[in-house]
Amino acid sequence: MDKMISQLQTALVVLVTTVLANQSYDCSEITGGRKVKPYSRPYMVSIESNNKHVCGGSLIQAKWVLTAASCLQLIKKKKSSVILRMHSHKKEGRTEQKILIKNLFPHPKFKNTLDNDIMLLELQEAASIKSKEFLHLPTSVKDPKSGAKCSIIGWQQTSSKDKSHPDSLKKAEATVIDRKVCNGKKYYNGNPVITDNMICARDKNSKKDSCLVDAGNPLMCKKRALSKEGIVGISTARKDCRSANRTGIYVWLTEKYLSWIKEKIGVVNFSKPEEQICTCVKIVGGHDAKRGTGTYMASIQNANGHMCGGVLIDKQWVLTSANCVANGLTVVIGTRSLKDVKEDNKFKSIETKIHEKYNKKKEWNNLALLKLDKAVKLNKFAKTLWPRSPKDVKPGTNCKVLGWGQTAEDDTDLPDILQETTVIIIDQKTCNSRKYYNKSPVVNDDMLCAAGKSENQAKMCNGDVGGPLICKSQFLKVESLTGIAIFEKGCERKDKPGIYTHLSKKYINWIKKKIKSKTNNTSIEQKLSETTDY
């Protein structure tokens, strides 16, 4: 009998201990979170300081990581790095990459509070992973409704006092809570205030949450029941995140944050992965341009370097694609080599004029003008090229394209020298056929299609958007600026030729009108023909 009582007491103690353990809210792990399939989240980044994990993050471009600004105090710049393709903290994987952090860019309005708790990390070198494995940011993020099902991913602590981490990457489900409810007495009671820049999320048992060490991890939600998850927020840093009346708090990726990210890293369009990798800029199958060729060429650059091409059409104006417009651009003029750029060759873009009827989705009227901060001193290295396109460019016409860029679609190294290759105009009807673009996008009368003569002489690639299409007039027998590169899909695919805005009379008149006020009484044609390079 005594033995039975003793066994019952032991069982009771175990039961009580288990219940108390399950009710404890000091734990800051994604409790109950399940392990994710190894390497199924290649964009997930472990940020380390002194070889210890301090924050999570997401690789959004080859050289850029998105995380929380509250991680700033945990990262010692000179001794910090990011680990890519890591699944386990204990076992080093064959595909892991360790890259040092070059620069830290917390949001300018971050004041060590949860508001504006977002930061970008610039890496010292580009990550060696495919662009499709990045966490591609959306063009816009709708405010998740209360009750929306989301998930959080990361390496979490096993308790608020324990600074160690579980072995593997984990994922847990979370539900969005209304801001008013989150600001109410049941939860934060206004301390801190959950602003319109934030999202509250928790699971029904209050056990799945994000904590201090996992600041910077993405909050992923679905737009629709069967749709794929997309990033909507970034987890913030809070020491009491596992308290019973506390939920996870996330920075919501509002339009202002997405615009700040675009400006800082120079991204033109989040919705097109090929436009996110600004270092992919190859004239595929091209060769080094001869000295003295392309003296009208402009290299439009962001913080990462060359991102688009352009044409100097006036001493202070560059013609390019509307897809290339961004804040904080530098324009390089008068150089054949991007590694040999003098300060006199660098100009700032101080004004932008995008065609009023530009349709981003259809690529129609895709033109823009960039005004430089000072006039270019014209010489044998820097000349202007004014558009003088014939009314119709017949299929089969030989043209050329120029630009700086990769030697292959999956090669991230930039060549030093300006590249050039020959392309042939393709019939509009053929370009719209199933064999080619199948009307996605529709190539209209204001556009031209051009492809290379062979597989190894394909066309322009991503970063050559904005560059010139130079064709020879059948009547004048001279080369002239005929089009501006605006679109390509698959740099090395013969069934996806380059698409160009045809610089017809209506577009030339638009250009004249936009820059006329910036010239003297002398006609634009006469003024520019004095320095035109054909």
Coordinates of C-alpha atoms in Angstrom, one line a residue:
M1 CA 0.0 0.0 0.0
D2 CA 2.8 2.4 1.0
K3 CA 4.6 1.5 -2.2
M4 CA 1.4 2.4 -4.2
I5 CA 1.0 5.8 -2.4
S6 CA 4.7 6.6 -3.1
Q7 CA 4.2 5.9 -6.8
L8 CA 1.1 8.1 -6.9
Q9 CA 3.0 11.0 -5.2
T10 CA 5.8 10.6 -7.7
A11 CA 3.4 10.7 -10.6
L12 CA 1.6 13.8 -9.2
V13 CA 4.9 15.6 -8.8
V14 CA 5.8 14.8 -12.4
L15 CA 2.4 16.0 -13.6
V16 CA 2.5 19.3 -11.7
T17 CA 6.1 19.9 -12.9
T18 CA 5.0 19.3 -16.5
V19 CA 2.0 21.6 -16.2
L20 CA 4.1 24.4 -14.7
A21 CA 6.7 24.0 -17.3
N22 CA 4.1 24.3 -20.0
Q23 CA 2.6 27.4 -18.4
S24 CA 5.9 29.2 -18.1
Y25 CA 6.2 32.3 -20.2
D26 CA 9.8 33.1 -19.6
C27 CA 10.8 30.9 -22.5
S28 CA 11.6 32.8 -25.6
E29 CA 11.8 29.9 -28.0
I30 CA 9.4 29.3 -30.9
T31 CA 7.9 26.7 -28.5
G32 CA 6.2 23.9 -30.5
G33 CA 7.8 25.3 -33.6
R34 CA 8.7 22.6 -36.1
K35 CA 12.0 22.2 -37.9
V36 CA 12.0 23.3 -41.5
K37 CA 13.4 21.2 -44.3
P38 CA 17.2 21.7 -44.4
Y39 CA 18.2 24.5 -46.9
S40 CA 14.6 25.1 -47.9
R41 CA 14.9 28.8 -46.8
P42 CA 18.1 29.8 -48.5
Y43 CA 17.4 33.5 -47.9
M44 CA 17.6 33.1 -44.1
V45 CA 20.7 34.6 -42.6
S46 CA 22.3 34.2 -39.2
I47 CA 24.0 37.4 -38.2
E48 CA 27.0 36.7 -36.0
S49 CA 29.2 38.9 -33.8
N50 CA 32.4 37.4 -32.4
N51 CA 31.3 34.1 -34.0
K52 CA 28.1 34.1 -32.0
H53 CA 24.5 34.3 -33.4
V54 CA 22.9 37.6 -32.4
C55 CA 20.2 38.3 -34.9
G56 CA 18.3 36.9 -37.8
G57 CA 17.9 38.5 -41.3
S58 CA 16.9 37.9 -44.9
L59 CA 19.0 38.1 -48.0
I60 CA 17.1 40.4 -50.4
Q61 CA 19.9 41.0 -52.9
A62 CA 23.3 39.5 -53.6
K63 CA 25.0 42.1 -51.3
W64 CA 22.1 43.2 -49.0
V65 CA 20.5 41.8 -45.9
L66 CA 17.3 43.1 -44.3
T67 CA 17.1 42.9 -40.5
A68 CA 16.1 44.9 -37.4
A69 CA 17.8 48.2 -36.4
S70 CA 17.7 47.0 -32.8
C71 CA 20.4 44.5 -33.8
L72 CA 22.8 47.5 -34.3
Q73 CA 23.8 47.4 -30.6
L74 CA 24.6 43.7 -30.9
I75 CA 26.7 43.9 -34.0
K76 CA 30.3 45.0 -33.8
K77 CA 31.0 46.1 -37.4
K78 CA 34.6 45.0 -37.6
K79 CA 34.0 41.5 -36.2
S80 CA 30.5 40.8 -37.6
S81 CA 29.5 38.6 -40.5
V82 CA 26.5 36.8 -41.9
I83 CA 26.2 33.1 -42.5
L84 CA 24.2 32.0 -45.5
R85 CA 22.7 28.6 -46.3
M86 CA 23.0 27.5 -42.7
H87 CA 20.5 25.1 -41.2
S88 CA 22.3 24.0 -38.0
H89 CA 24.4 26.0 -35.6
K90 CA 26.2 22.9 -34.5
K91 CA 26.9 21.3 -37.9
E92 CA 28.7 23.2 -40.6
G93 CA 27.1 22.6 -44.0
R94 CA 29.0 22.2 -47.2
T95 CA 27.2 25.0 -48.9
E96 CA 27.5 27.5 -46.0
Q97 CA 28.9 31.0 -46.9
K98 CA 30.4 33.4 -44.4
I99 CA 30.6 37.0 -45.6
L100 CA 31.8 40.0 -43.6
I101 CA 29.5 43.0 -43.1
K102 CA 30.7 46.1 -44.9
N103 CA 28.2 48.8 -43.8
L104 CA 25.2 49.1 -41.5
F105 CA 22.2 51.3 -42.5
P106 CA 19.6 51.6 -39.8
H107 CA 16.5 53.5 -40.8
P108 CA 17.2 57.3 -40.3
K109 CA 14.2 57.7 -38.0
F110 CA 15.1 54.8 -35.7
K111 CA 15.5 56.1 -32.1
N112 CA 16.2 52.9 -30.2
T113 CA 12.4 52.2 -30.0
L114 CA 10.3 49.6 -31.7
D115 CA 9.1 52.2 -34.2
N116 CA 11.2 52.2 -37.5
D117 CA 13.1 49.2 -36.2
I118 CA 14.5 48.2 -39.6
M119 CA 18.0 48.1 -41.0
L120 CA 20.0 47.1 -44.1
L121 CA 23.3 45.4 -44.0
E122 CA 25.7 45.8 -47.0
L123 CA 28.0 42.8 -47.4
Q124 CA 31.6 43.0 -48.5
E125 CA 31.0 40.7 -51.4
A126 CA 28.1 39.2 -53.3
A127 CA 26.5 36.0 -52.1
S128 CA 27.0 33.1 -54.4
I129 CA 23.4 32.0 -54.7
K130 CA 20.8 32.2 -57.5
S131 CA 18.5 35.2 -57.6
K132 CA 15.4 33.0 -57.3
E133 CA 16.7 32.0 -53.8
F134 CA 16.6 35.6 -52.5
L135 CA 13.6 36.7 -50.4
H136 CA 12.1 39.0 -53.0
L137 CA 10.3 42.0 -51.5
P138 CA 6.8 42.9 -52.8
T139 CA 6.0 46.1 -54.6
S140 CA 3.5 46.8 -51.9
V141 CA 2.3 45.1 -48.7
K142 CA -1.4 45.3 -47.6
D143 CA -2.0 45.7 -43.9
P144 CA -2.6 42.1 -42.7
K145 CA -6.1 41.8 -41.3
S146 CA -6.8 40.6 -37.7
G147 CA -6.9 36.8 -37.7
A148 CA -4.6 36.4 -40.7
K149 CA -2.5 33.3 -40.5
C150 CA 1.3 33.9 -40.7
S151 CA 4.5 32.2 -39.8
I152 CA 7.8 33.1 -38.2
I153 CA 11.2 31.5 -39.0
G154 CA 14.4 31.5 -37.0
W155 CA 16.9 30.2 -34.5
Q156 CA 15.4 31.0 -31.1
Q157 CA 16.6 30.8 -27.5
T158 CA 15.2 28.0 -25.4
S159 CA 14.5 30.4 -22.5
S160 CA 14.7 34.1 -21.7
K161 CA 17.7 33.3 -19.4
D162 CA 19.3 30.8 -21.7
K163 CA 21.5 32.5 -24.4
S164 CA 22.0 29.2 -26.3
H165 CA 20.0 28.3 -29.5
P166 CA 18.4 25.2 -30.8
D167 CA 20.3 23.2 -33.3
S168 CA 18.1 23.8 -36.4
L169 CA 16.1 26.4 -38.1
K170 CA 12.5 26.4 -36.9
K171 CA 9.1 27.6 -38.1
A172 CA 6.0 28.4 -36.1
E173 CA 2.5 29.6 -36.9
A174 CA 1.2 33.0 -35.7
T175 CA -2.1 34.9 -36.0
V176 CA -2.3 38.7 -36.5
I177 CA -4.0 40.7 -33.7
D178 CA -5.9 43.9 -34.2
R179 CA -3.8 47.0 -33.2
K180 CA -6.5 48.4 -31.0
V181 CA -6.7 45.1 -29.1
C182 CA -2.9 44.9 -28.9
N183 CA -2.8 48.4 -27.5
G184 CA -5.5 47.5 -25.0
K185 CA -5.2 46.5 -21.3
K186 CA -5.2 42.8 -22.1
Y187 CA -1.9 43.2 -23.9
Y188 CA 0.5 46.2 -24.0
N189 CA -1.9 48.9 -22.7
G190 CA 0.0 51.5 -24.7
N191 CA 3.5 50.5 -23.4
P192 CA 4.9 50.4 -26.0
V193 CA 2.4 52.1 -28.3
I194 CA 1.7 49.8 -31.3
T195 CA 1.8 52.4 -34.1
D196 CA 0.5 52.0 -37.7
N197 CA 4.0 50.9 -38.7
M198 CA 3.7 47.8 -36.6
I199 CA 2.0 44.4 -36.6
C200 CA 1.0 42.3 -33.5
A201 CA 0.9 38.5 -33.9
R202 CA 0.7 35.5 -31.5
D203 CA -0.5 31.9 -31.4
K204 CA -3.6 30.9 -29.5
N205 CA -1.5 29.4 -26.6
S206 CA 0.8 32.4 -26.4
K207 CA 3.8 30.1 -26.8
K208 CA 5.1 30.9 -30.2
D209 CA 6.8 34.2 -30.4
S210 CA 9.9 36.1 -31.5
C211 CA 12.5 37.3 -28.9
L212 CA 15.6 39.5 -28.5
V213 CA 18.1 37.2 -30.3
D214 CA 15.7 36.7 -33.2
A215 CA 15.1 40.3 -33.9
G216 CA 15.3 40.8 -37.7
N217 CA 13.6 37.6 -38.8
P218 CA 10.8 37.8 -41.4
L219 CA 7.1 37.6 -40.6
M220 CA 5.6 35.7 -43.6
C221 CA 1.9 35.8 -44.4
K222 CA -0.4 34.6 -47.2
K223 CA -2.5 37.0 -49.3
R224 CA -5.0 34.2 -50.0
A225 CA -5.6 30.8 -48.6
L226 CA -3.8 28.9 -51.4
S227 CA -1.2 31.5 -52.2
K228 CA 2.5 31.4 -51.3
E229 CA 3.7 33.2 -48.2
G230 CA 5.3 36.6 -48.6
I231 CA 7.2 38.8 -46.2
V232 CA 5.1 41.5 -44.5
G233 CA 7.2 42.4 -41.5
I234 CA 10.4 42.2 -39.5
S235 CA 10.5 41.0 -35.9
T236 CA 11.6 43.6 -33.3
A237 CA 13.7 43.2 -30.2
R238 CA 11.8 42.7 -26.9
K239 CA 13.1 41.1 -23.7
D240 CA 9.6 40.2 -22.3
C241 CA 8.2 38.7 -25.5
R242 CA 7.1 35.5 -23.9
S243 CA 5.1 37.0 -21.0
A244 CA 1.5 35.8 -21.0
N245 CA 0.1 39.2 -22.0
R246 CA 2.7 39.9 -24.6
T247 CA 2.5 39.2 -28.3
G248 CA 5.1 39.4 -31.0
I249 CA 5.7 42.9 -32.5
Y250 CA 6.8 43.3 -36.0
V251 CA 7.7 46.3 -38.2
W252 CA 5.2 46.3 -41.0
L253 CA 6.8 46.8 -44.5
T254 CA 4.8 49.8 -45.4
E255 CA 5.3 51.8 -48.6
K256 CA 7.6 54.2 -46.9
Y257 CA 9.9 51.4 -45.8
L258 CA 9.9 49.8 -49.2
S259 CA 10.7 53.1 -50.8
W260 CA 13.6 53.6 -48.4
I261 CA 15.0 50.2 -49.2
K262 CA 14.7 50.9 -53.0
E263 CA 16.5 54.2 -52.6
K264 CA 19.2 52.8 -50.4
I265 CA 20.1 49.8 -52.5
G266 CA 19.1 51.2 -55.9
V267 CA 16.4 48.7 -56.8
V268 CA 14.1 49.8 -59.6
N269 CA 11.3 47.2 -59.4
F270 CA 10.8 44.6 -56.6
S271 CA 8.3 42.7 -58.7
K272 CA 10.9 41.7 -61.3
P273 CA 13.7 39.5 -59.9
E274 CA 15.9 40.3 -62.9
E275 CA 15.7 44.0 -62.1
Q276 CA 16.7 43.4 -58.5
I277 CA 20.2 42.2 -59.4
C278 CA 21.6 45.4 -60.7
T279 CA 25.0 43.7 -61.3
C280 CA 23.6 41.5 -64.1
V281 CA 24.4 43.8 -67.0
K282 CA 25.8 41.7 -69.8
I283 CA 25.6 42.2 -73.6
V284 CA 25.6 38.4 -73.9
G285 CA 27.9 37.2 -76.7
G286 CA 29.5 40.6 -77.1
H287 CA 33.0 41.7 -77.5
D288 CA 35.1 44.7 -76.3
A289 CA 34.0 47.8 -78.0
K290 CA 36.8 49.5 -80.1
R291 CA 38.4 52.6 -78.6
G292 CA 36.5 55.7 -79.7
T293 CA 33.2 53.7 -80.0
G294 CA 30.2 54.5 -77.8
T295 CA 31.5 57.9 -76.6
Y296 CA 27.9 58.8 -76.0
M297 CA 27.4 55.9 -73.5
A298 CA 26.3 56.6 -69.9
S299 CA 26.7 54.2 -67.0
I300 CA 23.8 54.8 -64.6
Q301 CA 24.9 53.7 -61.1
N302 CA 23.6 53.1 -57.7
A303 CA 25.4 52.2 -54.4
N304 CA 26.2 48.7 -55.9
G305 CA 27.7 50.1 -59.1
H306 CA 26.5 49.9 -62.7
M307 CA 22.7 49.2 -63.0
C308 CA 21.6 50.6 -66.3
G309 CA 22.8 52.1 -69.5
G310 CA 21.9 55.5 -71.0
V311 CA 22.7 57.9 -73.9
L312 CA 24.1 61.4 -73.6
I313 CA 21.9 63.4 -75.9
D314 CA 22.8 66.8 -74.7
K315 CA 25.6 68.3 -72.5
Q316 CA 23.3 68.0 -69.5
W317 CA 20.7 65.3 -70.4
V318 CA 20.8 61.5 -70.5
L319 CA 18.1 59.4 -72.2
T320 CA 17.3 56.1 -70.6
S321 CA 14.5 53.7 -69.7
A322 CA 11.9 54.7 -67.1
N323 CA 12.7 51.4 -65.4
C324 CA 16.0 52.8 -64.4
V325 CA 14.7 55.8 -62.5
A326 CA 15.7 55.8 -58.8
N327 CA 16.9 58.3 -56.2
G328 CA 20.6 59.0 -55.5
L329 CA 21.9 58.0 -59.0
T330 CA 25.4 58.7 -60.3
V331 CA 25.9 58.9 -64.0
V332 CA 29.4 58.1 -65.5
I333 CA 30.2 59.7 -68.9
G334 CA 33.2 59.6 -71.1
T335 CA 34.8 56.3 -70.1
R336 CA 35.3 52.9 -71.8
S337 CA 36.4 51.2 -68.6
L338 CA 34.3 51.2 -65.4
K339 CA 37.5 50.5 -63.4
D340 CA 39.2 53.6 -64.7
V341 CA 36.7 56.3 -63.8
K342 CA 37.9 59.8 -62.9
E343 CA 35.9 62.2 -60.7
D344 CA 35.5 64.5 -63.7
N345 CA 33.5 61.7 -65.4
K346 CA 31.0 61.4 -62.5
F347 CA 27.8 63.4 -62.5
K348 CA 24.8 63.4 -60.2
S349 CA 21.2 63.0 -61.4
I350 CA 19.3 66.1 -60.1
E351 CA 16.1 65.9 -62.1
T352 CA 14.1 63.2 -63.7
K353 CA 11.4 63.4 -66.4
I354 CA 9.5 60.2 -67.0
H355 CA 7.2 59.9 -70.0
E356 CA 3.7 60.9 -68.9
K357 CA 2.1 57.8 -70.5
Y358 CA 4.6 55.3 -69.2
N359 CA 2.9 52.0 -68.4
K360 CA 5.1 50.0 -66.1
K361 CA 3.2 46.8 -66.5
K362 CA 3.0 46.9 -70.3
E363 CA 6.4 48.6 -70.8
W364 CA 4.7 51.1 -73.1
N365 CA 6.1 54.7 -73.5
N366 CA 9.1 53.5 -71.5
L367 CA 11.4 56.5 -71.6
A368 CA 13.0 58.9 -69.1
L369 CA 15.4 61.8 -69.1
L370 CA 18.0 62.4 -66.4
K371 CA 19.3 65.9 -65.9
L372 CA 22.9 66.1 -64.7
D373 CA 24.2 68.4 -62.0
K374 CA 26.6 70.0 -64.4
A375 CA 27.3 70.2 -68.2
V376 CA 29.6 67.5 -69.7
K377 CA 32.7 68.9 -71.3
L378 CA 32.6 67.4 -74.7
N379 CA 35.7 66.0 -76.2
K380 CA 36.9 62.9 -78.1
F381 CA 35.9 60.7 -75.1
A382 CA 32.5 62.3 -74.5
K383 CA 30.1 63.2 -77.3
T384 CA 26.4 63.5 -77.7
L385 CA 24.1 61.3 -79.8
W386 CA 20.8 62.7 -80.9
P387 CA 18.0 60.3 -82.0
R388 CA 17.4 60.3 -85.7
S389 CA 15.3 57.2 -86.3
P390 CA 13.6 56.4 -89.6
K391 CA 9.9 56.0 -89.6
D392 CA 10.1 52.3 -89.9
V393 CA 12.9 49.9 -89.2
K394 CA 12.4 46.8 -91.4
P395 CA 12.8 43.2 -90.1
G396 CA 16.3 41.9 -90.9
T397 CA 18.0 45.3 -90.3
N398 CA 21.4 44.9 -88.6
C399 CA 21.8 47.0 -85.5
K400 CA 24.1 47.0 -82.5
V401 CA 23.7 47.3 -78.7
L402 CA 26.3 48.4 -76.2
G403 CA 26.7 48.1 -72.5
W404 CA 28.8 46.9 -69.5
G405 CA 27.9 43.6 -67.9
Q406 CA 28.2 39.9 -67.1
T407 CA 29.6 37.3 -69.4
A408 CA 26.7 35.0 -68.7
E409 CA 23.3 35.1 -67.1
D410 CA 24.4 33.5 -63.9
D411 CA 27.8 35.2 -63.7
T412 CA 28.0 38.1 -61.2
D413 CA 31.4 39.4 -62.3
L414 CA 31.4 42.6 -64.3
P415 CA 33.7 43.0 -67.3
D416 CA 35.9 46.1 -67.2
I417 CA 35.4 47.2 -70.8
L418 CA 32.3 48.4 -72.7
Q419 CA 30.8 45.5 -74.6
E420 CA 29.2 45.6 -78.1
T421 CA 27.3 43.0 -80.2
T422 CA 25.2 42.9 -83.3
V423 CA 21.5 42.2 -83.3
I424 CA 18.8 41.8 -86.0
I425 CA 15.4 43.4 -86.0
I426 CA 12.5 40.9 -85.7
D427 CA 9.1 41.4 -87.2
Q428 CA 6.6 42.7 -84.6
K429 CA 4.0 40.0 -85.4
T430 CA 6.7 37.3 -84.9
C431 CA 7.8 38.8 -81.6
N432 CA 4.2 38.7 -80.4
S433 CA 3.8 35.1 -81.5
R434 CA 3.8 32.0 -79.2
K435 CA 7.3 31.2 -80.3
Y436 CA 8.5 34.4 -78.6
Y437 CA 6.7 36.6 -76.1
N438 CA 3.1 35.5 -76.8
K439 CA 1.9 39.0 -76.1
S440 CA 3.4 39.1 -72.7
P441 CA 4.3 42.0 -73.0
V442 CA 2.5 43.1 -76.1
V443 CA 5.0 44.6 -78.5
N444 CA 3.2 47.6 -80.1
D445 CA 4.0 49.9 -82.9
D446 CA 6.2 52.1 -80.6
M447 CA 8.5 49.1 -79.8
L448 CA 11.1 47.1 -81.6
C449 CA 12.3 43.5 -81.1
A450 CA 15.9 42.5 -81.8
A451 CA 17.9 39.3 -81.2
G452 CA 21.4 38.0 -82.0
K453 CA 22.5 36.1 -85.0
S454 CA 23.4 33.0 -83.0
E455 CA 23.2 31.5 -79.6
N456 CA 26.4 33.0 -78.5
Q457 CA 25.4 36.4 -79.8
A458 CA 22.1 36.8 -78.1
K459 CA 21.2 40.3 -77.0
M460 CA 21.3 42.8 -74.2
C461 CA 20.8 41.6 -70.6
N462 CA 19.2 43.0 -67.4
G463 CA 21.5 45.9 -66.5
D464 CA 21.8 47.0 -70.1
V465 CA 18.2 48.3 -69.9
G466 CA 18.4 52.0 -70.8
G467 CA 21.2 51.5 -73.3
P468 CA 21.0 52.4 -77.0
L469 CA 19.9 50.4 -80.1
I470 CA 22.0 51.8 -82.9
C471 CA 20.8 51.0 -86.5
K472 CA 22.0 52.1 -89.9
S473 CA 19.5 54.1 -92.0
Q474 CA 19.0 52.6 -95.5
F475 CA 18.8 56.1 -96.9
L476 CA 21.5 58.0 -95.0
K477 CA 23.8 54.9 -94.7
V478 CA 24.9 56.1 -91.3
E479 CA 24.3 54.7 -87.8
S480 CA 21.7 56.5 -85.7
L481 CA 20.1 56.2 -82.3
T482 CA 17.0 54.2 -83.1
G483 CA 15.8 52.8 -79.8
I484 CA 16.3 52.4 -76.0
A485 CA 16.5 49.0 -74.4
I486 CA 13.6 48.5 -72.0
F487 CA 13.0 44.8 -71.5
E488 CA 14.4 41.3 -71.7
K489 CA 13.6 38.0 -70.2
G490 CA 16.3 35.3 -69.8
C491 CA 19.5 36.9 -71.0
E492 CA 20.7 33.9 -72.9
R493 CA 17.3 32.6 -74.3
K494 CA 16.9 32.9 -78.1
D495 CA 13.1 32.8 -77.8
K496 CA 13.2 36.0 -75.7
P497 CA 14.7 38.8 -77.8
G498 CA 15.4 42.2 -76.4
I499 CA 12.6 44.8 -76.6
Y500 CA 13.3 48.5 -77.3
T501 CA 11.3 51.7 -77.3
H502 CA 11.4 52.9 -80.9
L503 CA 12.6 56.5 -81.0
S504 CA 10.0 57.6 -83.5
K505 CA 9.1 61.2 -84.3
K506 CA 6.6 61.5 -81.5
Y507 CA 9.2 60.5 -78.9
I508 CA 11.8 62.8 -80.4
N509 CA 9.3 65.6 -80.2
W510 CA 8.6 64.7 -76.5
I511 CA 12.4 64.8 -75.8
K512 CA 12.7 68.2 -77.5
K513 CA 9.8 69.6 -75.5
K514 CA 11.2 68.4 -72.2
I515 CA 14.7 69.8 -72.6
K516 CA 13.9 72.8 -74.8
S517 CA 13.5 75.2 -71.9
K518 CA 17.1 74.2 -70.8
T519 CA 18.7 75.3 -74.1
N520 CA 19.1 78.7 -75.6
N521 CA 17.1 80.1 -78.5
T522 CA 19.2 78.0 -80.9
S523 CA 17.1 75.1 -82.2
I524 CA 17.8 71.8 -80.4
E525 CA 18.6 70.0 -83.7
Q526 CA 21.1 72.5 -84.7
K527 CA 22.6 72.8 -81.2
L528 CA 23.1 69.0 -80.9
S529 CA 24.2 68.3 -84.4
E530 CA 27.3 70.2 -83.7
T531 CA 28.5 67.5 -81.4
T532 CA 26.7 64.4 -82.7
D533 CA 28.7 61.2 -82.9
Y534 CA 27.7 58.7 -85.6

